[in-house]
Coordinates of N, CA and C in Angstrom, one line a residue:
X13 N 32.7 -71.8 13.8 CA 31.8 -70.6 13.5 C 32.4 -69.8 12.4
X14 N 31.7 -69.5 11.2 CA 31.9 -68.3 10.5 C 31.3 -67.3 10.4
X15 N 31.5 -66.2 9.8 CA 31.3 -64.5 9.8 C 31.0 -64.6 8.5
X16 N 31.3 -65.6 7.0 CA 31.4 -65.3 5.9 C 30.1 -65.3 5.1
X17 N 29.9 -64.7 4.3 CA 28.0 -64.1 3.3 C 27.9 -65.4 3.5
X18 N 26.6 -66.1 3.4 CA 26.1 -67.5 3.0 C 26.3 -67.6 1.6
X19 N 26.5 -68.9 1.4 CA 27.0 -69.0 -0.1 C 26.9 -70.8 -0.1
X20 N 25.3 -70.9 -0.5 CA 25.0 -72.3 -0.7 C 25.5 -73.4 -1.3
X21 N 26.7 -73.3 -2.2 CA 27.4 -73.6 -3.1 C 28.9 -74.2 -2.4
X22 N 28.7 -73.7 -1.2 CA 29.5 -74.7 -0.6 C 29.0 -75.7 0.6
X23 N 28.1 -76.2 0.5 CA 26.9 -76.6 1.4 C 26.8 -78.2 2.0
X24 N 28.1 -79.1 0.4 CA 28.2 -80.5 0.4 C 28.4 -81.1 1.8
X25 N 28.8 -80.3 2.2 CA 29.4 -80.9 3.8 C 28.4 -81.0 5.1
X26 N 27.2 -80.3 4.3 CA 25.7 -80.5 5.3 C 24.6 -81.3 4.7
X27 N 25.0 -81.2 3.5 CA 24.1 -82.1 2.8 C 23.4 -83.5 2.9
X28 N 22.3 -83.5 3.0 CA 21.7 -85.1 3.2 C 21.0 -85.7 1.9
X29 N 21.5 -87.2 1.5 CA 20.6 -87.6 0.7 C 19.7 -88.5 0.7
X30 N 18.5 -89.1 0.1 CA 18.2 -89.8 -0.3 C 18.1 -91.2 -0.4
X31 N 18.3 -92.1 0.3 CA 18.4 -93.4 -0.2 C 17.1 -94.4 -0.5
X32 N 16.3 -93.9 0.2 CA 15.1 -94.6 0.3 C 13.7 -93.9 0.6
X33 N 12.5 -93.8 0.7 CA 11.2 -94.1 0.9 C 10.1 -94.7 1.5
X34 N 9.5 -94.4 2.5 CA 8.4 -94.9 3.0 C 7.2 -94.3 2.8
X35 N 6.2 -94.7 2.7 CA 4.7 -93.6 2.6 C 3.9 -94.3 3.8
X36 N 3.8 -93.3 4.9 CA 3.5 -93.6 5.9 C 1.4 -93.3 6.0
X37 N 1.4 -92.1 5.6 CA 0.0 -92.0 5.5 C -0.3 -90.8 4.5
X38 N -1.7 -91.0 3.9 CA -1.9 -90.0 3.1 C -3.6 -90.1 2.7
X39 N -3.6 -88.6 3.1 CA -5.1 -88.2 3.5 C -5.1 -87.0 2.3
X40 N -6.3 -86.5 2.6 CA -7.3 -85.6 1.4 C -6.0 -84.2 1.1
X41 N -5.5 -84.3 2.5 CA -5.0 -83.0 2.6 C -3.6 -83.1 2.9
X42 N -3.3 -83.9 3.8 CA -1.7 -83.8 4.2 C -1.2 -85.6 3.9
X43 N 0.1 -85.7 3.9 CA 0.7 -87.2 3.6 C 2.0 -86.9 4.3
X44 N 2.5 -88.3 5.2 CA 3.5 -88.3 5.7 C 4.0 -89.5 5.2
X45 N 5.5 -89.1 5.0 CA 6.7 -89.8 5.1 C 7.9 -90.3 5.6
X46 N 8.4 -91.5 5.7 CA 9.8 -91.5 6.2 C 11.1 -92.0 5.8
X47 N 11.7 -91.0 5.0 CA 12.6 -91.3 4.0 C 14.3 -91.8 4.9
X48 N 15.0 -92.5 4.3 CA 16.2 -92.9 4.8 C 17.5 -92.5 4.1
X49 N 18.1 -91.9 4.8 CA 18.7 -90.7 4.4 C 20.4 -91.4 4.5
X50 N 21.7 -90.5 3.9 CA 23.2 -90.8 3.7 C 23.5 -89.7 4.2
X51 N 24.0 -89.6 5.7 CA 24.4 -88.4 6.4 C 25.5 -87.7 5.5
X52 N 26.2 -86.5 5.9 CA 27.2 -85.9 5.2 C 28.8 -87.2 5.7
X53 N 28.7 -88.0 6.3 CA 30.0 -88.5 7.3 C 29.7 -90.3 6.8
X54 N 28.3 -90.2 5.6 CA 28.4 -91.5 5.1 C 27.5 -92.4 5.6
X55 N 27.6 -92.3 7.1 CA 26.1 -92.8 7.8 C 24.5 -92.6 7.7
X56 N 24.1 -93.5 7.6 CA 22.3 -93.8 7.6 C 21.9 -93.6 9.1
X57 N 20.5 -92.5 8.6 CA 19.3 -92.2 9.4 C 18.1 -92.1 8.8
X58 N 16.8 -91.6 9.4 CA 15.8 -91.6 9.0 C 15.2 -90.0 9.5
X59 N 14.5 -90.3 8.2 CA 13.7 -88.0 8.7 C 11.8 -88.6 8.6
X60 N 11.5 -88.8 9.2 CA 10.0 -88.8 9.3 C 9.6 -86.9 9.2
X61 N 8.2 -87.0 7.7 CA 8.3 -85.4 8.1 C 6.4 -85.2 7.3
X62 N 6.2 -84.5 7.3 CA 4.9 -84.3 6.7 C 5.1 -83.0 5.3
X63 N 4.3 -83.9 4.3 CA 4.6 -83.3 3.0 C 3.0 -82.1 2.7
X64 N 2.8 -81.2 2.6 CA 2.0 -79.9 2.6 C 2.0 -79.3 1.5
X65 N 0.7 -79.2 0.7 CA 0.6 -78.4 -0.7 C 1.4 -76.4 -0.6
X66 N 1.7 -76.0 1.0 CA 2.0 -75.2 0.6 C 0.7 -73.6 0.8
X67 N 1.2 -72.3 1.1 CA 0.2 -71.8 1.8 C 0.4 -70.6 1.5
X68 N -0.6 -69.2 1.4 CA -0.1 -68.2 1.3 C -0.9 -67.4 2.5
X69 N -0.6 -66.5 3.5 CA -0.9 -65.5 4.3 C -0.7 -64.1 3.5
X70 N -2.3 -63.5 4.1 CA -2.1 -61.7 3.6 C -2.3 -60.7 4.8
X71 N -1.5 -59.6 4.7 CA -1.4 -58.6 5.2 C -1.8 -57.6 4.5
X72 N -3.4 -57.5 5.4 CA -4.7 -56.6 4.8 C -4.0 -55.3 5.3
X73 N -4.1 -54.3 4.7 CA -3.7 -52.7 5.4 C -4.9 -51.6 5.3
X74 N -5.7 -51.0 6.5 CA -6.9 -50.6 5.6 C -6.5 -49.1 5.8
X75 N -6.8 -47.8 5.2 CA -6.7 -46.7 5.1 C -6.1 -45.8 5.9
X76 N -7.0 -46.6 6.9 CA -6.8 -45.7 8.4 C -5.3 -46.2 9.4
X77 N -5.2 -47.4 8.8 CA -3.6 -47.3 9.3 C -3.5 -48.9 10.1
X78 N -5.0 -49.4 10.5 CA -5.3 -51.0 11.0 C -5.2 -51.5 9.7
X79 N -4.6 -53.0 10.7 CA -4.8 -54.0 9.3 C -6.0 -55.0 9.9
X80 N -6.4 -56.2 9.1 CA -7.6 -56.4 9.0 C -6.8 -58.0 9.8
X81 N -7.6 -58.6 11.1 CA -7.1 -60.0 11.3 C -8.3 -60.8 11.4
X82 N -8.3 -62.3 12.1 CA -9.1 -63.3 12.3 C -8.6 -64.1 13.6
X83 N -9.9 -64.4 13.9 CA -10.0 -65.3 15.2 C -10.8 -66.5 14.5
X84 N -10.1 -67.6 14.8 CA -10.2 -68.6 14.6 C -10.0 -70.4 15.5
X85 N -11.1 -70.9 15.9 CA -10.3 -72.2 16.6 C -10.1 -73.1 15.8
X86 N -8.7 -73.5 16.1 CA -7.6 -74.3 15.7 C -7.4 -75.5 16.6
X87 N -7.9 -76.8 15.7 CA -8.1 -78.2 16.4 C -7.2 -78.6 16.5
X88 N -6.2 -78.6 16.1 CA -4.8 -79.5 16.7 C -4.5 -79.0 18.0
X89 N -4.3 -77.7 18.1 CA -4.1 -76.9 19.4 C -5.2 -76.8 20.3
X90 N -6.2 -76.4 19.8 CA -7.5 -77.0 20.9 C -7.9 -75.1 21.5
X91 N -7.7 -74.0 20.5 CA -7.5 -72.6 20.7 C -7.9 -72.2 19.9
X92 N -8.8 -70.6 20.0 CA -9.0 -69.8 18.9 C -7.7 -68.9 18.9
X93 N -7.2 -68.7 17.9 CA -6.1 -68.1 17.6 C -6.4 -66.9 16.7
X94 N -5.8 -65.8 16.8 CA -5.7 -64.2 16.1 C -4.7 -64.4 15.0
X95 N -5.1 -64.3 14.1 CA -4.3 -64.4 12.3 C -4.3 -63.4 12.1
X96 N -3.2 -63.3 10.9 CA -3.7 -63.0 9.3 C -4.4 -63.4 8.8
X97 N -5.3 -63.1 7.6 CA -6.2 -64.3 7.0 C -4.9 -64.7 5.6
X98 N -5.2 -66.8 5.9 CA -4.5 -67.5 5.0 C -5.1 -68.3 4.6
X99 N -4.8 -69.5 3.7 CA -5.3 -70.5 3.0 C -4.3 -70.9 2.8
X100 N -4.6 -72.6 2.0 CA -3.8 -73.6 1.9 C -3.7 -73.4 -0.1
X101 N -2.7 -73.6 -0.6 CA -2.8 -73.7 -2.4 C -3.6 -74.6 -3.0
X102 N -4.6 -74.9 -3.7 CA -5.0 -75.8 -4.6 C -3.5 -76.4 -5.3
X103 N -4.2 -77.2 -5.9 CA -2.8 -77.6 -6.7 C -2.8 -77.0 -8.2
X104 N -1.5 -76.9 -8.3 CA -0.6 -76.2 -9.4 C -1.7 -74.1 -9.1
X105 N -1.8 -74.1 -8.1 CA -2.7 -72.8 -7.8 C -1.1 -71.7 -7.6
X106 N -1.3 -70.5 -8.5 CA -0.4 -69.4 -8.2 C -0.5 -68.7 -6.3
X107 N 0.4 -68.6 -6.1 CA 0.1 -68.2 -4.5 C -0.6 -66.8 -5.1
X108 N -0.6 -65.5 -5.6 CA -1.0 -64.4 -5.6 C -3.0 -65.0 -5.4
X109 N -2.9 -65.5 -6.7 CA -4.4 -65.7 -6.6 C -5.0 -66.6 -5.5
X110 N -4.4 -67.1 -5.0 CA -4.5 -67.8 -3.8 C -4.7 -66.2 -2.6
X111 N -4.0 -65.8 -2.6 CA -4.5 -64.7 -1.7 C -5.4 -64.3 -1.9
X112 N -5.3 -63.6 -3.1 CA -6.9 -62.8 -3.5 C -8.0 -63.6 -3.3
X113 N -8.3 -64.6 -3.3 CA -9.4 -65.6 -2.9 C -9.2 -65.9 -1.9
X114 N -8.4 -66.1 -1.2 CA -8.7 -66.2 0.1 C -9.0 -65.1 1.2
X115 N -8.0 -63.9 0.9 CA -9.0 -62.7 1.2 C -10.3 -62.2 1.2
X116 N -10.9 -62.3 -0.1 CA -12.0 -62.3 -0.7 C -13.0 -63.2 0.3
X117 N -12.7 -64.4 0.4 CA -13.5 -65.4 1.1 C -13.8 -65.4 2.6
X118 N -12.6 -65.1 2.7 CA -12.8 -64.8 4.5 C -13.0 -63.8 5.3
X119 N -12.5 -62.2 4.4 CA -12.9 -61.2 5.0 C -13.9 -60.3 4.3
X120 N -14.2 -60.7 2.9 CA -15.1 -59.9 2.0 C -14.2 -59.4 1.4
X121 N -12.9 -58.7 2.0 CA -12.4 -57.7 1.6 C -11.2 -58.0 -0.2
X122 N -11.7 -57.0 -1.1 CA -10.9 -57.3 -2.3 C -9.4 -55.6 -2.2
X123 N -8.8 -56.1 -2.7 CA -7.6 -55.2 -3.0 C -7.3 -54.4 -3.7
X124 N -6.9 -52.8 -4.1 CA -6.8 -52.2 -5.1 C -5.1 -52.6 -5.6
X125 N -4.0 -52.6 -4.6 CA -2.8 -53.3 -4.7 C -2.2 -54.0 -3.7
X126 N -1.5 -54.8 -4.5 CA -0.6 -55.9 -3.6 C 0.8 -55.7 -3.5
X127 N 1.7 -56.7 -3.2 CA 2.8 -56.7 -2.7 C 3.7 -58.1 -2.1
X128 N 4.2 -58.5 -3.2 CA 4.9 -59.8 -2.1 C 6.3 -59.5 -1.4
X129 N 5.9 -60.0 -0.4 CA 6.7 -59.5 0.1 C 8.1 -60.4 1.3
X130 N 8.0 -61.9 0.9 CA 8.4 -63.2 0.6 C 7.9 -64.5 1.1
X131 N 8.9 -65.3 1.9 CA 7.9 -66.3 2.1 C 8.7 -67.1 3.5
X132 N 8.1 -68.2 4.5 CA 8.6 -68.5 5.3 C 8.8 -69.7 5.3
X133 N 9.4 -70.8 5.6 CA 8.9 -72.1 5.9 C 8.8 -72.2 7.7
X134 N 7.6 -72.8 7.8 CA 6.9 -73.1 9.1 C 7.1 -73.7 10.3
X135 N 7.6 -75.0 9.5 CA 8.6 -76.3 10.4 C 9.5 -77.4 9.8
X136 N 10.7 -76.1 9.8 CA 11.7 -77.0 8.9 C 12.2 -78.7 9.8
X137 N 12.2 -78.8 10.6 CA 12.3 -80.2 10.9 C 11.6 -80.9 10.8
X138 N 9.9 -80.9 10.5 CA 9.3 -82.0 10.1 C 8.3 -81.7 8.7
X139 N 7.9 -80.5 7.9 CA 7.3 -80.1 7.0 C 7.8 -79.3 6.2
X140 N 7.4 -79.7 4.8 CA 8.0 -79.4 4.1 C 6.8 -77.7 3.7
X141 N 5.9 -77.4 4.8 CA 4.9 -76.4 3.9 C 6.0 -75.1 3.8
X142 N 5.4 -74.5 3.1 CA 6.2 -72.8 2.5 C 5.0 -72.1 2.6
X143 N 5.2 -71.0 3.5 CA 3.9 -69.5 3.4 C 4.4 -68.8 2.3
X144 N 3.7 -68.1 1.5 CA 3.8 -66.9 0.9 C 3.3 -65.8 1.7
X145 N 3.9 -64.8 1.8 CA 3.6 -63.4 2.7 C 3.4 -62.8 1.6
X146 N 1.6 -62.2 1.5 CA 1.4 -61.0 0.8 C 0.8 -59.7 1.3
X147 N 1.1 -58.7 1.2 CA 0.7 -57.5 2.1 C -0.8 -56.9 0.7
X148 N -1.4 -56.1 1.3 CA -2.8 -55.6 0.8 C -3.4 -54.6 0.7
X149 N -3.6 -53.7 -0.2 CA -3.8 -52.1 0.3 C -5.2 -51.5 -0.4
X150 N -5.7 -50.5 0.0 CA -6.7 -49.6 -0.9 C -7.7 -51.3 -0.9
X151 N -8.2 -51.3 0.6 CA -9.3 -52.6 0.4 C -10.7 -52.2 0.7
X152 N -11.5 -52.6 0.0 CA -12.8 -52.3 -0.3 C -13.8 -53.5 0.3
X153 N -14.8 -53.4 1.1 CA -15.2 -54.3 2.0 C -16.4 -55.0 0.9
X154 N -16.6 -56.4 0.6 CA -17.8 -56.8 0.1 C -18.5 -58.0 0.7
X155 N -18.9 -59.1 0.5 CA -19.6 -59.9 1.5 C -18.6 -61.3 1.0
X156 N -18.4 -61.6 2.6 CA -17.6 -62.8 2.5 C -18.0 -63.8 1.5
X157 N -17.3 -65.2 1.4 CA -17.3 -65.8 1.1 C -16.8 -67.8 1.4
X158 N -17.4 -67.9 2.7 CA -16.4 -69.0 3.4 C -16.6 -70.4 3.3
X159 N -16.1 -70.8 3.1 CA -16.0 -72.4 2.9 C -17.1 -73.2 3.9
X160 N -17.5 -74.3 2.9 CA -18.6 -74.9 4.2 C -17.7 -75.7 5.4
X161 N -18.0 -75.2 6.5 CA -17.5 -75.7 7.9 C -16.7 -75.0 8.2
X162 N -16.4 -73.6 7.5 CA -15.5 -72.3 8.2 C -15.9 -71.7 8.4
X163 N -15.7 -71.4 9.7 CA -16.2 -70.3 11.2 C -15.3 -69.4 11.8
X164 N -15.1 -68.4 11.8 CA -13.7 -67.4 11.9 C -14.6 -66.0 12.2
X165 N -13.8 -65.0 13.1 CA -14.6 -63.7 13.0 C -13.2 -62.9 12.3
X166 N -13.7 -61.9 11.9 CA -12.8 -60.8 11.6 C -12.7 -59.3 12.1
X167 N -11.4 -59.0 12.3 CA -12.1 -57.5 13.6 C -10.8 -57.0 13.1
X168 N -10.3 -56.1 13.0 CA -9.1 -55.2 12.7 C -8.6 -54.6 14.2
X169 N -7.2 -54.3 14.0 CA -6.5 -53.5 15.3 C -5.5 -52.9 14.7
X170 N -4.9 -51.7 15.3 CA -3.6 -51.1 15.0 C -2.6 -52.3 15.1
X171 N -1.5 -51.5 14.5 CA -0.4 -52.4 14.3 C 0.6 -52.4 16.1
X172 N 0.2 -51.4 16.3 CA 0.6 -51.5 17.7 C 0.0 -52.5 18.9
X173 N -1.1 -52.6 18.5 CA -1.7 -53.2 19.3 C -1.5 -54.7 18.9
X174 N -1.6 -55.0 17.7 CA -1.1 -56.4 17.2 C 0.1 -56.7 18.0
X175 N 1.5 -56.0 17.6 CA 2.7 -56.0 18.2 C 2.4 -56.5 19.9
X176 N 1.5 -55.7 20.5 CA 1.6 -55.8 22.0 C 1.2 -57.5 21.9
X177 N 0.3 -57.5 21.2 CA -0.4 -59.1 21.6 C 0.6 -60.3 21.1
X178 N 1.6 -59.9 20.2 CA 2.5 -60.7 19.9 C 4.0 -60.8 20.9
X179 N 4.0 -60.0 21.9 CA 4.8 -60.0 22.8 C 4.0 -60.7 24.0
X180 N 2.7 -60.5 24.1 CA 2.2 -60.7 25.8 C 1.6 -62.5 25.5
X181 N 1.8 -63.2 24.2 CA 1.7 -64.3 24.3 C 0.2 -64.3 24.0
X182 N -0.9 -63.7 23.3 CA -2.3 -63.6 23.0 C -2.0 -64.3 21.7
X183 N -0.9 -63.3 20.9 CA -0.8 -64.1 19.5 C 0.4 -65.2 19.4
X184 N 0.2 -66.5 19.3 CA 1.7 -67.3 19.2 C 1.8 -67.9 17.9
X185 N 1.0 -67.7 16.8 CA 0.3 -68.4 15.7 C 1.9 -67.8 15.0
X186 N 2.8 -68.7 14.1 CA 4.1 -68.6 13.7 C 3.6 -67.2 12.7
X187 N 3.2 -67.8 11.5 CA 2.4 -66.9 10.2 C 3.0 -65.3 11.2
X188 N 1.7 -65.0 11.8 CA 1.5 -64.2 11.8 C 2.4 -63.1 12.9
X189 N 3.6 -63.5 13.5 CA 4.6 -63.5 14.5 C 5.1 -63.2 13.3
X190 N 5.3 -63.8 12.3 CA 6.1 -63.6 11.2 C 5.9 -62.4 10.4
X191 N 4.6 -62.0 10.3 CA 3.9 -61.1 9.4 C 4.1 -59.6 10.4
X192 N 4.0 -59.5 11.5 CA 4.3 -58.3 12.6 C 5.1 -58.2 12.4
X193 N 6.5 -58.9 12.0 CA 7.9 -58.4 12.2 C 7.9 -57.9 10.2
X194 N 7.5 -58.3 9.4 CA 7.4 -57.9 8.4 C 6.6 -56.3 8.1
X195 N 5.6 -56.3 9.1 CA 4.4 -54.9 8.8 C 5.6 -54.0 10.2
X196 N 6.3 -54.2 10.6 CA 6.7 -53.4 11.2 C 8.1 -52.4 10.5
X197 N 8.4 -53.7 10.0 CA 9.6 -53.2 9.1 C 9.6 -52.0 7.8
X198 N 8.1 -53.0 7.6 CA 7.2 -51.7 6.7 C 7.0 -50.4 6.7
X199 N 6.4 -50.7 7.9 CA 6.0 -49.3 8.6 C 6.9 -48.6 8.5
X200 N 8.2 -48.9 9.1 CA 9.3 -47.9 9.4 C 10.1 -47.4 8.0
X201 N 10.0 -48.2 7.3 CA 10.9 -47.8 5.8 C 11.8 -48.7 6.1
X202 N 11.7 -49.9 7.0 CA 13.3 -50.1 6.9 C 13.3 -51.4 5.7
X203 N 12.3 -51.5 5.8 CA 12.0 -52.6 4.2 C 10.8 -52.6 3.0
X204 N 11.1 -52.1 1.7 CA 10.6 -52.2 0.8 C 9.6 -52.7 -0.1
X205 N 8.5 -52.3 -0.4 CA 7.6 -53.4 -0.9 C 7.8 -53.0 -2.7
X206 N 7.7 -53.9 -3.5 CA 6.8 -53.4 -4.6 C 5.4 -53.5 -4.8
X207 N 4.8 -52.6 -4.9 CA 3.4 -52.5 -4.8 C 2.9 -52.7 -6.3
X208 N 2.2 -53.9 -6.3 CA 1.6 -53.7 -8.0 C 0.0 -53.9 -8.0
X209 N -0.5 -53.2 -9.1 CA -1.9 -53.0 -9.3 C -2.9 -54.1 -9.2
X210 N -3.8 -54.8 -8.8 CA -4.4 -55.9 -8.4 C -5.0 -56.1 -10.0
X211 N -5.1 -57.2 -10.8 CA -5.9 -57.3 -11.8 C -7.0 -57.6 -11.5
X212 N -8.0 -58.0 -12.1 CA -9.9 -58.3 -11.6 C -9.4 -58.9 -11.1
X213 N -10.9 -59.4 -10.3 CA -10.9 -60.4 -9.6 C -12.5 -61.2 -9.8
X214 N -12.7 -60.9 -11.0 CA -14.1 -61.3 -11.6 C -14.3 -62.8 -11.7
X215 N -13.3 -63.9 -11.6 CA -13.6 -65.0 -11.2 C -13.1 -65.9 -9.3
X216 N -13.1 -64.8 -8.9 CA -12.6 -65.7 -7.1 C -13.9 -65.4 -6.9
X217 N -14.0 -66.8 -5.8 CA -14.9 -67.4 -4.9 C -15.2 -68.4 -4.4

């Protein structure tokens, strides 16, 4: 066990590499693989894992002090689940604008400023996806925009109330377990946003 700063640079000794390749499946949206790997001790294994364009979640904040979420059923899990509202990146797509459209699309709601405020990975032992966490402020309600075959409500709660449902097991959705401990930190001052001014938004939808 160490006590010492993290300092990736000395890392060789965990390191895995590369030896080989398999393409196991690959669909519209997600592709799996299973690469064969040169442990740090010189020995061969295998990482079966799923490769993910990558995603950004936002943290709507509305005037009064609620933020804005979503209820949603989620087919792998077989559950409607209480979000943030997120989306998946197009390709070569900037995460920021990626939020603002997907905001835009799912809750109506456009932004006067933003805020990143960083990012998570989801399931480091089998995916490689990365969230971007964006927070959202001074929002202005206009008429959704949702993708054909997306069905989702949107309902706003205090942040306290979120918190409760993220303890009592209502909300178990990672994202957004992730995003409570982020809006809470907020809240309190104990962590920092930069807030910058939203440019148009005269082409999302």
């Amino acid at each position: 066990m160490t006590t010492t700063p993290i300092d990736d640079t000395t890392d060789s000794h965990l390191k895995e590499q590369l030896t080989s390749r398999e393409e196991l499946f690959k669909g519209k949206f997600l592709e799996a693989r299973r690469d064969t790997i040169r442990l740090p001790d010189g020995h061969s294994a295998t990482r079966e894992y799923v490769v993910h364009p990558g995603a950004v979640v936002v943290i709507p904040m509305l005037d009064d002090g609620r933020v804005v979420l979503e209820r949603q059923f989620r087919y792998p899990v077989g559950h409607v689940m209480v979000e943030f509202p997120a989306g998946k990146l197009d390709a070569g797509e900037d995460p920021f604008v990626c939020g603002q459209r997907e905001l835009l699309e799912e809750t109506g709601y456009t932004a006067r400023e933003w805020a990143h405020a960083g990012a998570m990975h989801l399931a480091v032992a089998y995916s490689t996806e990365i969230i971007h966490i964006y927070f959202a402020r001074g929002l202005t309600l206009g008429e959704r925009k949702l993708d054909h075959g997306e069905f989702l409500d949107v309902f706003t709660a205090t942040p306290d109330a979120l918190s409760g449902w993220c303890r009592d097991g209502t909300v178990t959705d990672a994202k957004t377990l992730t995003c409570t401990l982020w809006l809470q930190n907020v809240l309190s001052g104990a962590w920092a946003l930069d807030w910058q001014a939203a440019p148009s938004q005269g082409g999302a939808g």
